[in-house]
Amino acid sequence: MTFIAVGINYNTAPVAIRERLAFPAEILGSALKSLWNQQAISEAAILSTCNRTEFYYHTDSDNQEPLINWIAEQKKLKPADFRPFLYSHKNSQSIRHMFRVACGLDSMVLGEPQILGQMKTAYQAANEAGTLGKNLGKLFQHTFSAAKKVRTDTAIGSSPVSVAFAAVQLAQQIFDKLSEQTALLIGAGETIELTARHLHQHGIGRIVIANRTFDKAHALASQFDGYAIALSELPSHLAEADIVVSSTASQLPILGKGMVESAIKKRRHKPMFMVDLAVPRDIESEVEQLNDVYLYSVDDLQNTINENMDSRRRAAEQAEEIIDTEVEHFLAWMRAQGAQTTIRDYRSQAELARDEVLQKALNQLRNGADAEQVLNRLAHTLTNKLIHTPSTQLREAGANERPDLIAAARELFKL
């Protein structure tokens, strides 16, 4: 049997191809069952995210054409439309690939943690669809264990590598308790949404979102138990903010020195932490001159992110070493499974010999034979039955000049 991983990702395929090969949650279950019903596929799982779609399966054939034809049928495409973008791995390389994906080593953002949750979702979907078996199920469990070990034993996820996360981590360093602070976020784009998400996850006390389009601000604020204001309301709400993060497409500054100075006076000089993630700037650079204001630009955070990326790359080297070890552990488990059939057959053979000798001994006891003689005969007969075939094989190995077989027997029986 063979493990195979086939897929596309952000490195091999443009988004136009990736989105055509995606498997949304609502169709994933039926797709898994359909894939599992394909000839030669005994176990299957599908990982589908915005950056990758991958198929993991256990099969008795190396031929990938059935999978490619199945994808083409499912997605109403010709194989030639997506085949050039595919990559594939087999056995130990597919195991290594799954480990690397789960650890974030194959992600667009090195070491990002979200992929592990997405991998667990793929496992859960396959489990619910009934397409996992002993082998692929064990591989997923070992994948999660390897990812946990990498997270625990390296610093791959400890340093922020997005400006939104870096801003929130900096806020945590300035304020002892985010739960007692109010954050004012200006804008409603992806960066502000990500900032709001990080703040919400870290227990921010209150979120206010200001945007030129009030409906967008309201839609975003409602996701994080916050409330929305229009940009025109900024002067009356700025003093409430302990943390200000701004990221808009405005060509002119939104917060001037005078407005911030008035807010600081209303706050009775309680410190204000401000992060300007916009280019061009949303906050006038002169604001930095004010006492009790800590203003950071996107360049300030980018320097931190670059340092953190270097740290993650060093951690990734450690992670690769851990993965090498974990791959060997899983391969050892697979090899052990290959021995199970032999062990089972050997045990069955021994149990048959035991039952035969035991039945004769019981019959003799029922007929009044001496118990000690019966036990001695049972032990002698059983010993002869158990060692007869190995002894015969070893004699033949000696006659046929097979020292390797004799050496293996000595190791097997610890002689």
Coordinates of C-alpha atoms in Angstrom, one line a residue:
M1 CA 0.0 0.0 0.0
T2 CA 1.2 3.5 -0.8
F3 CA 0.6 7.0 0.7
I4 CA 0.2 9.7 -1.9
A5 CA -0.3 13.5 -1.6
V6 CA -1.3 15.4 -4.7
G7 CA -2.2 19.1 -4.7
I8 CA -1.8 22.7 -5.8
N9 CA -0.8 25.7 -3.8
Y10 CA 0.0 29.4 -3.9
N11 CA 3.5 28.6 -5.3
T12 CA 2.3 26.4 -8.2
A13 CA -1.0 27.8 -9.3
P14 CA -2.6 31.3 -9.7
V15 CA -5.7 32.1 -7.7
A16 CA -7.9 31.6 -10.8
I17 CA -6.8 27.9 -10.8
R18 CA -6.9 27.5 -7.1
E19 CA -10.4 28.7 -6.7
R20 CA -11.6 26.3 -9.4
L21 CA -10.1 23.3 -7.6
A22 CA -11.4 24.4 -4.2
F23 CA -13.8 22.1 -2.2
P24 CA -16.0 24.3 0.1
A25 CA -17.2 22.8 3.4
E26 CA -20.8 22.2 2.0
I27 CA -19.6 19.8 -0.7
L28 CA -16.6 18.3 1.0
G29 CA -18.4 15.3 2.6
S30 CA -20.0 14.1 -0.7
A31 CA -16.7 14.7 -2.6
L32 CA -14.8 12.6 -0.1
K33 CA -17.2 9.7 -0.4
S34 CA -17.0 10.0 -4.2
L35 CA -13.2 10.0 -4.1
W36 CA -13.1 7.1 -1.6
N37 CA -15.3 5.0 -4.0
Q38 CA -12.7 5.3 -6.8
Q39 CA -11.0 2.0 -7.6
A40 CA -7.7 1.4 -5.7
I41 CA -8.3 4.2 -3.1
S42 CA -8.8 2.7 0.3
E43 CA -8.6 5.9 2.5
A44 CA -8.8 9.6 1.5
A45 CA -8.9 13.1 2.9
I46 CA -9.0 16.6 1.2
L47 CA -7.4 19.8 2.6
S48 CA -8.9 22.9 0.9
T49 CA -8.0 26.4 1.8
C50 CA -7.6 29.7 0.0
N51 CA -3.9 29.0 -0.6
R52 CA -4.0 25.2 -1.4
T53 CA -6.1 22.2 -2.2
E54 CA -4.4 18.8 -1.4
F55 CA -5.6 15.2 -1.7
Y56 CA -4.2 12.7 0.7
Y57 CA -4.9 9.0 0.1
H58 CA -3.9 5.4 0.7
T59 CA -3.8 3.2 -2.4
D60 CA -2.6 -0.1 -3.8
S61 CA -1.5 1.6 -7.0
D62 CA 1.0 4.4 -7.9
N63 CA -1.1 5.4 -10.8
Q64 CA -2.5 9.0 -10.2
E65 CA -4.6 9.1 -13.4
P66 CA -7.8 8.0 -11.6
L67 CA -7.4 10.9 -9.2
I68 CA -6.8 13.4 -12.0
N69 CA -9.7 12.1 -14.0
W70 CA -11.9 12.3 -10.9
I71 CA -10.9 15.9 -10.2
A72 CA -11.6 16.8 -13.8
E73 CA -15.1 15.2 -13.6
Q74 CA -15.9 16.9 -10.2
K75 CA -14.8 20.3 -11.4
K76 CA -16.0 20.1 -15.0
L77 CA -12.4 20.7 -16.3
K78 CA -10.1 19.1 -18.7
P79 CA -7.0 17.4 -17.1
A80 CA -4.8 19.7 -19.2
D81 CA -6.4 22.7 -17.5
F82 CA -4.8 21.9 -14.1
R83 CA -2.3 19.1 -14.5
P84 CA 0.7 21.5 -15.1
F85 CA 0.0 23.1 -11.7
L86 CA 0.0 19.8 -9.7
Y87 CA 2.7 18.4 -7.5
S88 CA 2.7 15.0 -6.0
H89 CA 4.6 13.1 -3.2
K90 CA 4.7 9.4 -2.4
N91 CA 5.2 7.4 0.8
S92 CA 7.9 9.0 3.0
Q93 CA 7.9 12.3 1.0
S94 CA 4.1 12.5 1.3
I95 CA 4.4 12.0 5.1
R96 CA 7.1 14.7 5.3
H97 CA 4.9 17.0 3.2
M98 CA 1.9 16.7 5.5
F99 CA 4.1 17.3 8.5
R100 CA 5.6 20.4 6.9
V101 CA 2.2 21.8 5.8
A102 CA 0.8 21.3 9.4
C103 CA 3.8 23.1 10.9
G104 CA 3.4 26.1 8.6
L105 CA 6.7 25.4 6.8
D106 CA 5.0 25.3 3.4
S107 CA 2.8 28.4 4.1
M108 CA 2.9 31.8 2.4
V109 CA 3.6 33.2 5.9
L110 CA 6.3 31.0 7.3
G111 CA 5.1 29.3 10.5
E112 CA 1.6 30.7 10.4
P113 CA -0.6 28.7 12.9
Q114 CA -4.0 28.7 11.0
I115 CA -3.0 25.9 8.7
L116 CA -2.9 23.4 11.6
G117 CA -6.6 24.2 12.4
Q118 CA -7.4 23.7 8.7
M119 CA -5.6 20.4 8.7
K120 CA -7.7 19.3 11.7
T121 CA -10.8 20.3 9.9
A122 CA -9.8 18.2 6.9
Y123 CA -9.3 15.2 9.3
Q124 CA -12.6 15.8 10.9
A125 CA -14.4 16.0 7.6
A126 CA -12.8 12.7 6.4
N127 CA -13.6 11.0 9.7
E128 CA -17.3 12.1 9.5
A129 CA -17.5 11.0 5.9
G130 CA -16.1 7.6 6.8
T131 CA -13.1 7.8 4.4
L132 CA -10.4 7.4 7.0
G133 CA -8.9 4.1 8.0
K134 CA -6.2 2.8 10.3
N135 CA -3.3 4.1 8.2
L136 CA -4.3 7.6 7.1
G137 CA -6.0 8.2 10.4
K138 CA -2.8 7.3 12.2
L139 CA -0.9 9.6 9.8
F140 CA -3.1 12.5 10.7
Q141 CA -2.7 11.9 14.4
H142 CA 1.1 11.8 14.0
T143 CA 0.9 14.9 11.9
F144 CA -0.8 16.8 14.7
S145 CA 1.7 15.4 17.2
A146 CA 4.7 16.6 15.0
A147 CA 3.2 20.0 14.6
K148 CA 2.7 20.4 18.4
K149 CA 6.3 19.3 19.0
V150 CA 7.5 21.9 16.5
R151 CA 5.4 24.6 18.2
T152 CA 6.6 23.6 21.6
D153 CA 10.3 23.1 20.9
T154 CA 11.0 25.9 18.5
A155 CA 10.2 29.7 18.3
I156 CA 8.6 29.4 14.8
G157 CA 5.2 30.9 15.9
S158 CA 6.4 33.2 18.7
S159 CA 7.2 36.3 16.7
P160 CA 4.6 38.3 14.8
V161 CA 5.1 38.6 11.1
S162 CA 2.1 40.7 10.1
V163 CA 1.8 44.4 10.8
A164 CA -1.6 43.8 12.4
F165 CA -0.3 41.2 14.8
A166 CA 2.9 43.2 15.5
A167 CA 0.7 46.3 16.4
V168 CA -1.4 44.3 18.8
Q169 CA 1.7 42.7 20.4
L170 CA 3.2 46.1 20.8
A171 CA 0.0 47.3 22.5
Q172 CA 0.3 44.4 24.9
Q173 CA 3.8 45.5 25.9
I174 CA 2.6 49.1 26.6
F175 CA -0.6 48.3 28.5
D176 CA -0.7 45.8 31.3
K177 CA -4.3 44.7 30.7
L178 CA -5.9 45.1 27.2
S179 CA -9.2 44.2 28.9
E180 CA -9.3 47.7 30.4
Q181 CA -8.5 49.5 27.2
T182 CA -10.5 51.0 24.3
A183 CA -9.3 50.6 20.8
L184 CA -10.3 52.9 18.0
L185 CA -9.7 51.4 14.5
I186 CA -9.9 53.7 11.5
G187 CA -10.8 52.0 8.2
A188 CA -12.6 48.8 7.4
G189 CA -10.2 46.9 5.1
E190 CA -8.4 43.7 5.5
T191 CA -5.7 45.1 7.8
I192 CA -8.2 46.7 10.2
E193 CA -10.3 43.5 10.2
L194 CA -7.2 41.5 11.1
T195 CA -6.2 44.0 13.8
A196 CA -9.8 43.8 15.2
R197 CA -9.6 40.0 15.2
H198 CA -6.3 40.0 17.1
L199 CA -7.5 42.5 19.6
H200 CA -10.7 40.6 20.2
Q201 CA -8.8 37.4 20.7
H202 CA -6.5 39.1 23.2
G203 CA -9.5 40.3 25.2
I204 CA -9.6 44.0 24.4
G205 CA -12.1 45.9 26.5
R206 CA -13.9 47.8 23.8
I207 CA -13.6 48.3 20.0
V208 CA -14.7 51.3 18.1
I209 CA -14.5 51.3 14.3
A210 CA -14.5 54.5 12.2
N211 CA -14.9 54.5 8.5
R212 CA -16.0 56.8 5.7
T213 CA -18.8 54.4 4.8
F214 CA -20.7 53.9 8.1
D215 CA -22.4 50.6 6.9
K216 CA -19.0 49.0 6.4
A217 CA -17.8 50.1 9.8
H218 CA -21.0 48.7 11.4
A219 CA -20.7 45.4 9.6
L220 CA -17.2 45.0 10.8
A221 CA -17.8 46.2 14.4
S222 CA -20.7 43.8 14.8
Q223 CA -18.3 40.8 14.4
F224 CA -16.3 41.9 17.4
D225 CA -19.0 43.3 19.8
G226 CA -17.9 46.8 18.9
Y227 CA -19.7 49.8 17.6
A228 CA -19.3 52.0 14.6
I229 CA -18.9 55.7 14.0
A230 CA -18.5 57.9 10.9
L231 CA -15.1 59.6 10.2
S232 CA -16.8 63.0 10.9
E233 CA -17.3 61.8 14.5
L234 CA -13.7 61.2 15.2
P235 CA -13.0 64.5 17.1
S236 CA -15.7 63.7 19.7
H237 CA -14.6 60.0 20.2
L238 CA -10.8 60.2 19.9
A239 CA -10.3 61.0 23.6
E240 CA -12.0 57.6 24.5
A241 CA -9.2 55.7 22.7
D242 CA -6.2 54.2 24.5
I243 CA -5.2 52.5 21.3
V244 CA -5.6 53.9 17.8
V245 CA -4.8 51.9 14.7
S246 CA -5.4 53.5 11.3
S247 CA -5.2 52.0 7.8
T248 CA -7.2 53.8 5.1
A249 CA -6.6 54.7 1.4
S250 CA -7.0 58.4 2.2
Q251 CA -4.5 60.7 0.3
L252 CA -4.6 63.2 3.2
P253 CA -4.0 62.8 6.9
I254 CA -7.1 61.9 8.9
L255 CA -5.7 62.7 12.3
G256 CA -3.8 66.0 12.7
K257 CA -1.7 67.2 15.6
G258 CA -4.4 69.6 16.8
M259 CA -7.1 67.0 17.0
V260 CA -4.8 64.6 18.9
E261 CA -3.6 67.3 21.2
S262 CA -7.2 68.2 22.2
A263 CA -7.9 64.5 22.8
I264 CA -4.8 64.2 25.1
K265 CA -6.1 67.2 27.1
K266 CA -9.5 65.6 27.5
R267 CA -7.8 62.4 28.7
R268 CA -5.8 64.4 31.3
H269 CA -2.6 63.2 29.6
K270 CA -3.4 59.6 30.0
P271 CA -1.0 57.9 27.4
M272 CA -2.3 57.1 24.0
F273 CA -0.8 54.4 21.7
M274 CA -1.1 55.1 18.0
V275 CA -0.2 53.0 15.0
D276 CA -0.3 54.3 11.5
L277 CA -0.4 51.4 9.0
A278 CA -1.4 53.6 6.0
V279 CA 0.7 54.7 3.0
P280 CA 0.4 57.7 2.6
R281 CA 0.1 58.4 6.3
D282 CA -3.3 58.8 8.1
I283 CA -1.7 60.5 11.1
E284 CA 0.4 63.6 10.8
S285 CA 4.0 62.9 11.6
E286 CA 4.0 66.0 14.0
V287 CA 1.8 64.0 16.4
E288 CA 4.9 62.2 17.4
Q289 CA 6.1 65.4 19.1
L290 CA 3.3 65.4 21.6
N291 CA 3.9 64.2 25.1
D292 CA 1.9 61.1 26.2
V293 CA 1.5 59.9 22.6
Y294 CA 3.4 56.8 21.3
L295 CA 3.2 56.9 17.5
Y296 CA 4.5 54.1 15.3
S297 CA 4.5 53.9 11.5
V298 CA 4.3 50.9 9.3
D299 CA 8.1 51.2 8.7
D300 CA 8.7 50.9 12.5
L301 CA 6.7 47.7 12.6
Q302 CA 8.2 46.4 9.4
N303 CA 11.7 46.4 10.9
T304 CA 10.3 44.3 13.7
I305 CA 8.7 41.9 11.3
N306 CA 11.9 41.5 9.3
E307 CA 13.8 40.6 12.5
N308 CA 11.0 38.2 13.4
M309 CA 11.1 36.6 9.9
D310 CA 14.8 35.9 10.4
S311 CA 14.0 34.4 13.8
R312 CA 11.3 32.2 12.2
R313 CA 13.7 31.0 9.4
R314 CA 16.2 29.9 12.1
A315 CA 13.4 28.1 13.9
A316 CA 12.3 26.5 10.6
E317 CA 15.7 24.8 10.4
Q318 CA 15.2 23.3 13.8
A319 CA 11.6 22.3 12.8
E320 CA 13.0 20.4 9.7
E321 CA 15.2 18.4 12.1
I322 CA 12.2 17.5 14.3
I323 CA 10.2 16.6 11.2
D324 CA 13.0 14.3 10.0
T325 CA 12.8 12.4 13.3
E326 CA 9.0 12.3 13.3
V327 CA 8.9 10.9 9.8
E328 CA 11.3 8.1 10.8
H329 CA 9.0 7.4 13.8
F330 CA 6.0 7.1 11.6
L331 CA 7.8 4.9 9.0
A332 CA 8.9 2.6 11.9
W333 CA 5.2 2.3 12.9
M334 CA 4.3 1.4 9.3
R335 CA 7.0 -1.2 9.2
A336 CA 5.7 -2.7 12.4
Q337 CA 2.3 -3.0 10.9
G338 CA 3.8 -5.0 8.1
A339 CA 5.1 -7.5 10.7
Q340 CA 1.7 -7.9 12.4
T341 CA 0.4 -10.4 9.9
T342 CA 3.5 -12.6 10.4
I343 CA 3.1 -12.3 14.2
R344 CA -0.6 -13.2 14.0
D345 CA 0.1 -16.2 11.8
Y346 CA 2.9 -17.4 14.1
R347 CA 0.7 -17.0 17.2
S348 CA -2.1 -19.0 15.5
Q349 CA 0.2 -21.8 14.6
A350 CA 1.5 -22.0 18.2
E351 CA -2.0 -21.9 19.6
L352 CA -3.1 -24.8 17.4
A353 CA -0.1 -26.9 18.6
R354 CA -0.9 -26.0 22.2
D355 CA -4.6 -26.9 21.8
E356 CA -3.8 -30.2 20.2
V357 CA -1.3 -31.3 23.0
L358 CA -3.5 -29.9 25.7
Q359 CA -6.5 -31.9 24.5
K360 CA -4.5 -35.1 24.5
A361 CA -3.3 -34.4 28.1
L362 CA -6.9 -33.8 29.3
N363 CA -8.1 -37.0 27.7
Q364 CA -5.3 -38.9 29.5
L365 CA -6.1 -37.3 32.8
R366 CA -9.8 -38.3 32.4
N367 CA -8.7 -41.9 31.7
G368 CA -6.8 -42.0 35.0
A369 CA -3.2 -41.5 33.9
D370 CA -0.7 -40.2 36.4
A371 CA -0.9 -36.4 36.4
E372 CA 2.9 -35.8 36.7
Q373 CA 3.6 -38.1 33.8
V374 CA 0.9 -36.4 31.7
L375 CA 2.4 -32.9 32.5
N376 CA 5.9 -34.0 31.6
R377 CA 4.7 -35.6 28.3
L378 CA 2.7 -32.4 27.5
A379 CA 5.7 -30.1 28.1
H380 CA 8.0 -32.4 26.1
T381 CA 5.6 -32.8 23.2
L382 CA 4.7 -29.1 23.0
T383 CA 8.4 -28.1 23.0
N384 CA 9.1 -30.5 20.2
K385 CA 6.1 -29.2 18.1
L386 CA 7.2 -25.5 18.6
I387 CA 10.8 -26.0 17.7
H388 CA 10.5 -28.7 15.0
T389 CA 9.9 -26.4 12.0
P390 CA 12.4 -23.7 13.0
S391 CA 15.0 -26.4 13.6
T392 CA 14.4 -28.0 10.2
Q393 CA 14.7 -24.7 8.5
L394 CA 17.9 -23.9 10.3
R395 CA 19.4 -27.2 9.2
E396 CA 18.5 -26.5 5.6
A397 CA 20.0 -23.0 6.0
G398 CA 23.3 -24.5 7.1
A399 CA 23.2 -27.1 4.3
N400 CA 22.5 -24.3 1.8
E401 CA 25.2 -22.0 3.2
R402 CA 22.7 -19.3 4.4
P403 CA 24.6 -17.7 7.3
D404 CA 22.3 -14.6 7.0
L405 CA 19.3 -16.7 7.9
I406 CA 21.1 -18.3 10.8
A407 CA 22.2 -14.9 12.1
A408 CA 18.7 -13.6 11.8
A409 CA 17.4 -16.6 13.8
R410 CA 20.0 -16.0 16.6
E411 CA 18.8 -12.3 16.7
L412 CA 15.1 -13.3 16.6
F413 CA 15.4 -15.8 19.4
K414 CA 18.0 -13.8 21.3
L415 CA 20.6 -16.7 21.4

